[in-house]
Tab-separated table of C-alpha atoms in Angstrom:
chain	number	residue	atom	x	y	z
A	1	MET	CA	-125.020	247.470	-18.400
A	2	GLN	CA	-121.647	246.674	-16.911
A	3	ILE	CA	-120.546	243.061	-16.420
A	4	SER	CA	-118.695	242.271	-13.262
A	5	PRO	CA	-115.160	240.864	-13.548
A	6	ALA	CA	-116.328	237.530	-12.117
A	7	LYS	CA	-119.075	237.129	-14.719
A	8	ASN	CA	-116.713	238.232	-17.498
A	9	HIS	CA	-114.225	235.547	-16.463
A	10	LEU	CA	-117.008	232.942	-16.415
A	11	ILE	CA	-118.171	233.859	-19.944
A	12	ARG	CA	-114.626	233.600	-21.319
A	13	GLY	CA	-114.271	230.188	-19.719
A	14	VAL	CA	-117.462	228.937	-21.364
A	15	ILE	CA	-116.334	230.217	-24.791
A	16	LEU	CA	-112.905	228.580	-24.413
A	17	ALA	CA	-114.475	225.270	-23.389
A	18	PHE	CA	-116.788	225.387	-26.417
A	19	GLU	CA	-113.838	225.990	-28.774
A	20	ILE	CA	-111.895	223.056	-27.306
A	21	PHE	CA	-114.935	220.816	-27.670
A	22	SER	CA	-115.406	221.914	-31.286
A	23	LEU	CA	-111.776	221.209	-32.155
A	24	SER	CA	-111.854	217.778	-30.555
A	25	ALA	CA	-115.047	216.931	-32.414
A	26	CYS	CA	-113.483	217.932	-35.745
A	27	SER	CA	-110.355	215.905	-35.082
A	28	SER	CA	-112.395	212.849	-34.145
A	29	ARG	CA	-114.152	213.011	-37.508
A	30	THR	CA	-110.839	213.064	-39.389
A	31	GLY	CA	-110.077	209.406	-38.647
A	32	PRO	CA	-106.900	207.474	-39.371
A	33	PRO	CA	-105.165	207.902	-42.747
A	34	ASP	CA	-106.024	205.538	-45.585
A	35	ALA	CA	-103.916	202.414	-45.125
A	36	ARG	CA	-103.254	202.282	-48.860
A	37	TYR	CA	-101.083	205.392	-48.645
A	38	VAL	CA	-99.161	204.557	-45.484
A	39	PRO	CA	-95.589	203.380	-46.267
A	40	ALA	CA	-95.207	199.666	-45.670
A	41	GLY	CA	-92.895	199.104	-42.753
A	42	ASP	CA	-93.585	195.452	-42.088
A	43	LEU	CA	-92.118	192.764	-44.317
A	44	LEU	CA	-95.394	190.860	-44.362
A	45	ASP	CA	-97.215	193.944	-45.652
A	46	ILE	CA	-94.724	194.228	-48.497
A	47	VAL	CA	-94.716	190.585	-49.494
A	48	LYS	CA	-98.330	189.432	-49.143
A	49	ASP	CA	-99.846	191.311	-52.103
A	50	PHE	CA	-96.704	190.904	-54.157
A	51	GLN	CA	-96.732	187.118	-53.759
A	52	ARG	CA	-100.328	186.968	-54.943
A	53	LEU	CA	-99.812	189.226	-57.960
A	54	ALA	CA	-96.464	187.680	-58.891
A	55	LYS	CA	-98.294	184.536	-59.996
A	56	GLU	CA	-99.979	186.354	-62.890
A	57	ASP	CA	-99.174	185.054	-66.370
A	58	THR	CA	-97.109	187.904	-67.829
A	59	TYR	CA	-97.409	186.451	-71.326
A	60	ARG	CA	-101.171	186.866	-71.370
A	61	PHE	CA	-101.478	189.830	-69.015
A	62	ALA	CA	-99.517	192.992	-68.317
A	63	ILE	CA	-97.601	193.148	-65.041
A	64	PRO	CA	-100.158	194.155	-62.366
A	65	LYS	CA	-100.143	197.560	-60.693
A	66	ASP	CA	-100.217	198.212	-56.966
A	67	VAL	CA	-102.762	200.501	-55.275
A	68	THR	CA	-100.737	203.555	-56.286
A	69	GLY	CA	-100.782	202.550	-59.960
A	70	ILE	CA	-97.112	201.549	-60.090
A	71	ASN	CA	-95.754	198.333	-61.607
A	72	ILE	CA	-95.945	195.901	-58.666
A	73	MET	CA	-92.536	194.394	-59.437
A	74	LYS	CA	-90.762	197.753	-59.493
A	75	ALA	CA	-92.664	198.983	-56.437
A	76	THR	CA	-91.804	195.840	-54.484
A	77	LEU	CA	-88.107	196.204	-55.279
A	78	VAL	CA	-88.157	199.766	-53.936
A	79	ARG	CA	-90.004	198.706	-50.780
A	80	LEU	CA	-87.742	195.727	-50.153
A	81	ASN	CA	-84.642	197.871	-50.603
A	82	ASP	CA	-86.104	200.379	-48.156
A	83	TYR	CA	-86.919	197.625	-45.653
A	84	GLU	CA	-83.419	196.197	-46.026
A	85	ARG	CA	-81.876	199.609	-45.388
A	86	LYS	CA	-83.951	200.183	-42.258
A	87	ASN	CA	-83.647	196.610	-40.970
A	88	PRO	CA	-80.188	195.329	-41.904
A	89	ASN	CA	-79.612	191.572	-41.658
A	90	GLN	CA	-83.235	190.835	-40.791
A	91	PHE	CA	-84.961	188.095	-42.790
A	92	SER	CA	-82.291	188.489	-45.465
A	93	ASP	CA	-83.207	185.251	-47.227
A	94	ILE	CA	-86.868	186.268	-47.543
A	95	VAL	CA	-85.969	189.751	-48.751
A	96	GLN	CA	-83.483	188.502	-51.335
A	97	PHE	CA	-85.765	185.707	-52.538
A	98	ASN	CA	-88.623	188.120	-53.192
A	99	LYS	CA	-86.298	190.613	-54.847
A	100	ALA	CA	-85.150	187.824	-57.155
A	101	LEU	CA	-88.755	186.930	-57.887
A	102	ALA	CA	-89.531	190.525	-58.869
A	103	LEU	CA	-86.391	190.801	-60.987
A	104	GLU	CA	-87.112	187.660	-62.978
A	105	ARG	CA	-90.609	188.965	-63.767
A	106	LEU	CA	-88.914	192.120	-65.049
A	107	ARG	CA	-86.693	189.895	-67.233
A	108	GLU	CA	-83.552	190.807	-65.283
A	109	TYR	CA	-82.536	187.169	-65.196
A	110	ASP	CA	-78.859	187.674	-64.390
A	111	GLN	CA	-79.591	189.779	-61.300
A	112	ALA	CA	-82.341	187.397	-60.206
A	113	ALA	CA	-80.086	184.354	-60.561
A	114	ALA	CA	-77.362	186.041	-58.495
A	115	LEU	CA	-79.810	186.715	-55.653
A	116	TYR	CA	-81.206	183.191	-55.808
A	117	ARG	CA	-77.675	181.830	-55.461
A	118	LYS	CA	-77.135	183.954	-52.348
A	119	VAL	CA	-80.303	182.550	-50.794
A	120	ALA	CA	-79.272	179.026	-51.802
A	121	GLU	CA	-76.087	179.425	-49.756
A	122	THR	CA	-78.075	179.969	-46.560
A	123	ASP	CA	-79.587	177.274	-44.364
A	124	GLY	CA	-83.089	178.752	-44.558
A	125	ARG	CA	-86.240	177.090	-45.811
A	126	LEU	CA	-86.002	178.901	-49.146
A	127	ALA	CA	-82.511	177.626	-49.971
A	128	ALA	CA	-83.572	174.558	-51.969
A	129	GLU	CA	-86.155	176.427	-54.036
A	130	ALA	CA	-83.726	179.279	-54.647
A	131	ALA	CA	-81.081	176.855	-55.922
A	132	LYS	CA	-83.608	175.307	-58.296
A	133	ASN	CA	-84.714	178.714	-59.587
A	134	ALA	CA	-81.118	179.819	-60.120
A	135	GLU	CA	-80.453	176.703	-62.188
A	136	ILE	CA	-83.490	177.402	-64.382
A	137	LEU	CA	-82.469	181.012	-64.922
A	138	ASP	CA	-78.996	179.851	-65.911
A	139	GLN	CA	-80.695	177.985	-68.755
A	140	PHE	CA	-82.466	181.209	-69.722
A	141	LEU	CA	-79.170	183.071	-69.748
A	142	ARG	CA	-77.483	180.456	-71.926
A	143	ILE	CA	-80.110	181.047	-74.609
A	144	PHE	CA	-79.632	184.808	-74.303
A	145	ASP	CA	-75.868	184.508	-74.573
A	146	LYS	CA	-75.943	182.385	-77.704
A	147	VAL	CA	-74.299	184.390	-80.478
A	148	ILE	CA	-76.186	184.761	-83.766
A	149	PRO	CA	-74.155	185.335	-86.960
A	150	THR	CA	-74.834	188.741	-88.488
A	151	ASP	CA	-72.888	188.453	-91.739
A	152	ASP	CA	-75.782	186.891	-93.638
A	153	PRO	CA	-79.505	187.667	-93.234
A	154	PHE	CA	-80.551	184.065	-93.757
A	155	LYS	CA	-78.074	182.841	-91.145
A	156	TYR	CA	-79.370	185.500	-88.780
A	157	ILE	CA	-82.969	184.362	-89.277
A	158	ALA	CA	-81.868	180.749	-88.797
A	159	GLY	CA	-80.197	181.760	-85.531
A	160	LEU	CA	-83.405	183.408	-84.348
A	161	ASP	CA	-85.320	180.254	-85.244
A	162	GLU	CA	-82.912	178.228	-83.101
A	163	LYS	CA	-83.584	180.518	-80.165
A	164	VAL	CA	-87.331	180.155	-80.673
A	165	ALA	CA	-86.926	176.377	-80.602
A	166	ALA	CA	-84.838	176.602	-77.416
A	167	TRP	CA	-87.446	178.748	-75.655
A	168	ASN	CA	-90.149	176.356	-76.787
A	169	GLN	CA	-88.257	173.448	-75.239
A	170	LEU	CA	-88.090	175.297	-71.921
A	171	MET	CA	-91.817	175.992	-72.130
A	172	GLN	CA	-92.493	172.286	-72.461
A	173	LYS	CA	-89.977	171.349	-69.781
A	174	TYR	CA	-91.402	173.698	-67.153
A	175	GLN	CA	-95.044	173.521	-68.150
A	176	GLY	CA	-97.314	174.395	-65.249
A	177	THR	CA	-94.786	176.717	-63.596
A	178	GLN	CA	-94.116	180.426	-63.885
A	179	TYR	CA	-91.057	179.657	-65.980
A	180	ALA	CA	-93.245	178.314	-68.769
A	181	PHE	CA	-94.904	181.678	-69.348
A	182	LEU	CA	-91.613	183.522	-68.866
A	183	ALA	CA	-90.099	181.349	-71.604
A	184	ARG	CA	-93.112	182.086	-73.769
A	185	VAL	CA	-92.565	185.810	-73.267
A	186	GLU	CA	-89.028	185.385	-74.559
A	187	GLU	CA	-90.164	183.226	-77.473
A	188	GLU	CA	-92.656	185.915	-78.453
A	189	ARG	CA	-89.987	188.606	-78.340
A	190	VAL	CA	-87.768	186.603	-80.685
A	191	ASP	CA	-90.701	185.996	-83.043
A	192	ARG	CA	-91.392	189.732	-83.134
A	193	ALA	CA	-87.706	190.520	-83.650
A	194	LYS	CA	-87.608	188.130	-86.595
A	195	VAL	CA	-90.497	189.920	-88.309
A	196	ALA	CA	-88.884	193.294	-87.619
A	197	PHE	CA	-85.615	192.070	-89.129
A	198	VAL	CA	-87.309	190.806	-92.287
A	199	GLU	CA	-89.247	194.065	-92.611
A	200	ALA	CA	-86.101	196.163	-92.200
A	201	ASN	CA	-84.213	194.080	-94.780
A	202	ARG	CA	-87.037	193.362	-97.212
A	203	TYR	CA	-85.260	195.097	-100.108
A	204	ARG	CA	-82.294	192.770	-99.665
A	205	LEU	CA	-84.484	189.670	-99.697
A	206	LYS	CA	-86.201	188.096	-102.646
A	207	GLU	CA	-89.954	188.698	-102.302
A	208	GLY	CA	-89.185	190.703	-99.174
A	209	ASN	CA	-92.621	192.311	-98.956
A	210	GLN	CA	-94.361	188.968	-99.202
A	211	LEU	CA	-92.014	187.452	-96.620
A	212	THR	CA	-92.882	190.292	-94.246
A	213	ILE	CA	-96.609	189.721	-94.735
A	214	VAL	CA	-96.140	186.011	-94.073
A	215	GLY	CA	-94.101	186.831	-90.968
A	216	TYR	CA	-96.791	189.107	-89.548
A	217	SER	CA	-99.475	186.534	-90.354
A	218	GLN	CA	-97.574	183.845	-88.474
A	219	LEU	CA	-96.938	186.203	-85.557
A	220	VAL	CA	-100.589	187.144	-84.998
A	221	THR	CA	-101.707	183.542	-85.450
A	222	LYS	CA	-99.162	182.077	-83.063
A	223	HIS	CA	-99.575	184.683	-80.329
A	224	GLN	CA	-103.324	185.214	-80.265
A	225	GLN	CA	-103.364	184.820	-76.469
A	226	SER	CA	-100.597	187.341	-75.895
A	227	LYS	CA	-101.178	190.660	-74.173
A	228	ASN	CA	-99.427	192.192	-77.198
A	229	ILE	CA	-101.770	190.788	-79.854
A	230	TYR	CA	-103.497	194.117	-80.506
A	231	ARG	CA	-100.153	195.845	-80.930
A	232	PHE	CA	-99.117	193.165	-83.421
A	233	LEU	CA	-102.340	193.658	-85.388
A	234	LEU	CA	-101.776	197.415	-85.527
A	235	ASP	CA	-98.178	196.913	-86.640
A	236	PHE	CA	-99.371	194.535	-89.353
A	237	GLY	CA	-101.869	197.127	-90.557
A	238	ASP	CA	-99.160	199.785	-90.503
A	239	PHE	CA	-97.046	197.654	-92.822
A	240	TYR	CA	-99.869	197.474	-95.346
A	241	MET	CA	-100.112	201.262	-95.170
A	242	VAL	CA	-96.359	201.484	-95.789
A	243	LEU	CA	-96.874	199.426	-98.935
A	244	ALA	CA	-99.752	201.689	-99.959
A	245	ASN	CA	-97.666	204.832	-99.482
A	246	GLU	CA	-94.730	203.334	-101.348
A	247	TYR	CA	-96.974	202.419	-104.262
A	248	ALA	CA	-98.436	205.932	-104.347
A	249	SER	CA	-94.917	207.391	-104.319
A	250	GLN	CA	-93.656	205.081	-107.037
A	251	TYR	CA	-96.535	205.678	-109.440
A	252	ASP	CA	-98.254	208.987	-110.084
A	253	PRO	CA	-101.902	208.665	-108.955
A	254	GLU	CA	-102.942	210.967	-111.800
A	255	GLY	CA	-101.048	208.963	-114.409
A	256	LEU	CA	-102.070	206.022	-116.556
A	257	VAL	CA	-99.808	203.428	-114.927
A	258	PHE	CA	-101.297	203.868	-111.461
A	259	ASP	CA	-103.672	201.003	-110.595
A	260	ILE	CA	-106.178	202.051	-107.956
A	261	LYS	CA	-107.064	198.398	-107.334
A	262	VAL	CA	-103.552	197.692	-106.030
A	263	LEU	CA	-103.714	200.637	-103.655
A	264	ASP	CA	-107.239	199.697	-102.621
A	265	GLN	CA	-106.091	196.186	-101.714
A	266	PHE	CA	-103.284	197.470	-99.488
A	267	VAL	CA	-105.473	200.005	-97.688
A	268	LYS	CA	-108.386	197.629	-97.187
A	269	SER	CA	-106.039	194.999	-95.764
A	270	ALA	CA	-104.852	197.606	-93.268
A	271	LEU	CA	-108.414	198.689	-92.491
A	272	LYS	CA	-109.430	195.112	-91.760
A	273	LEU	CA	-106.688	194.800	-89.152
A	274	TYR	CA	-107.334	198.238	-87.652
A	275	THR	CA	-111.058	197.499	-87.429
A	276	GLU	CA	-110.407	194.232	-85.623
A	277	VAL	CA	-108.626	196.196	-82.903
A	278	GLY	CA	-111.031	199.133	-82.962
A	279	GLN	CA	-113.995	196.899	-82.153
A	280	VAL	CA	-112.496	195.651	-78.883
A	281	ASP	CA	-113.652	197.526	-75.786
A	282	GLY	CA	-111.462	198.201	-72.782
A	283	ILE	CA	-108.070	198.309	-74.494
A	284	VAL	CA	-105.846	201.344	-74.931
A	285	GLU	CA	-105.106	200.391	-78.536
A	286	LYS	CA	-108.741	201.040	-79.494
A	287	ILE	CA	-108.282	204.819	-79.663
A	288	GLU	CA	-105.142	204.422	-81.746
A	289	ALA	CA	-106.908	202.006	-84.088
A	290	GLN	CA	-109.813	204.401	-84.589
A	291	GLY	CA	-107.418	207.180	-85.536
A	292	LYS	CA	-105.639	204.920	-88.004
A	293	ILE	CA	-108.963	203.912	-89.567
A	294	GLU	CA	-109.873	207.530	-90.247
A	295	ALA	CA	-106.408	208.282	-91.622
A	296	ALA	CA	-106.454	205.254	-93.936
A	297	ARG	CA	-109.915	206.113	-95.255
A	298	GLY	CA	-108.877	209.691	-95.891
A	299	PHE	CA	-105.742	208.545	-97.696
A	300	LEU	CA	-107.699	206.170	-99.933
A	301	GLU	CA	-110.337	208.784	-100.709
A	302	LYS	CA	-107.725	211.356	-101.686
A	303	LEU	CA	-105.849	208.977	-103.990
A	304	THR	CA	-109.094	207.723	-105.523
A	305	ARG	CA	-110.094	211.275	-106.446
A	306	LEU	CA	-106.679	211.983	-107.943
A	307	ASN	CA	-106.879	208.847	-110.065
A	308	ARG	CA	-110.245	209.692	-111.635
């Protein structure tokens, strides 16, 4: 049966209309893009979440991540720089103040202080607070810049102790502010550096191994609330395993001088610390601790068999 040209034209029109309707229906179901993945173009969008997360205690907790999984301080710096490039001379005091806030959380105190001083020179509402923050960071920088003598290990340790005392004074002075936990972060870093120094120089120090054990014990006791406590416990356990390996290297496990009880004490001390970490759920160090537990047990079993 032949279809007339008029009917053929009508059929094509119906098909075309149906296709247009189908396409419009599909596009209407797509919806707007997820707001989380749209670049922030408004200063308020950049600052609002940052201001909330910037109040987190970075001594007890790791720096928060944004919705993309990036360090919020680093991400905010990138976004503020981008905003500043696209909107020159707009809300400069707010932009610079928040950049300084992010930088000080990243421990870039010199850059943060410089930005605070720029804001303090303006007549904006943030000028007074910026001047105060710059003055506090200058105190931080003075502690950093203090030279520690390196010609004698005991003088070096004494210099580190002086820095710890200085950070502790700032913690007390600015208790209840963000600068208290920032000072505590710095105090913790010096405490850890002191233990690392003693460990690295233990052969030059009388009773160096025992001093290192005491140092680790003081570190994990003092900083129990730190976000780094599980790392410190693992490091402490690792030191006991270093002692165990050194003992096994110094004395032949198959010989008569080798004392399995000494090795057993070192390894079990390490296992106790590893187990403490391995029993904590929700931390990344748990997997590492479990691996260290298996390795330590295997090491002890091997040396025990050789000593029989």
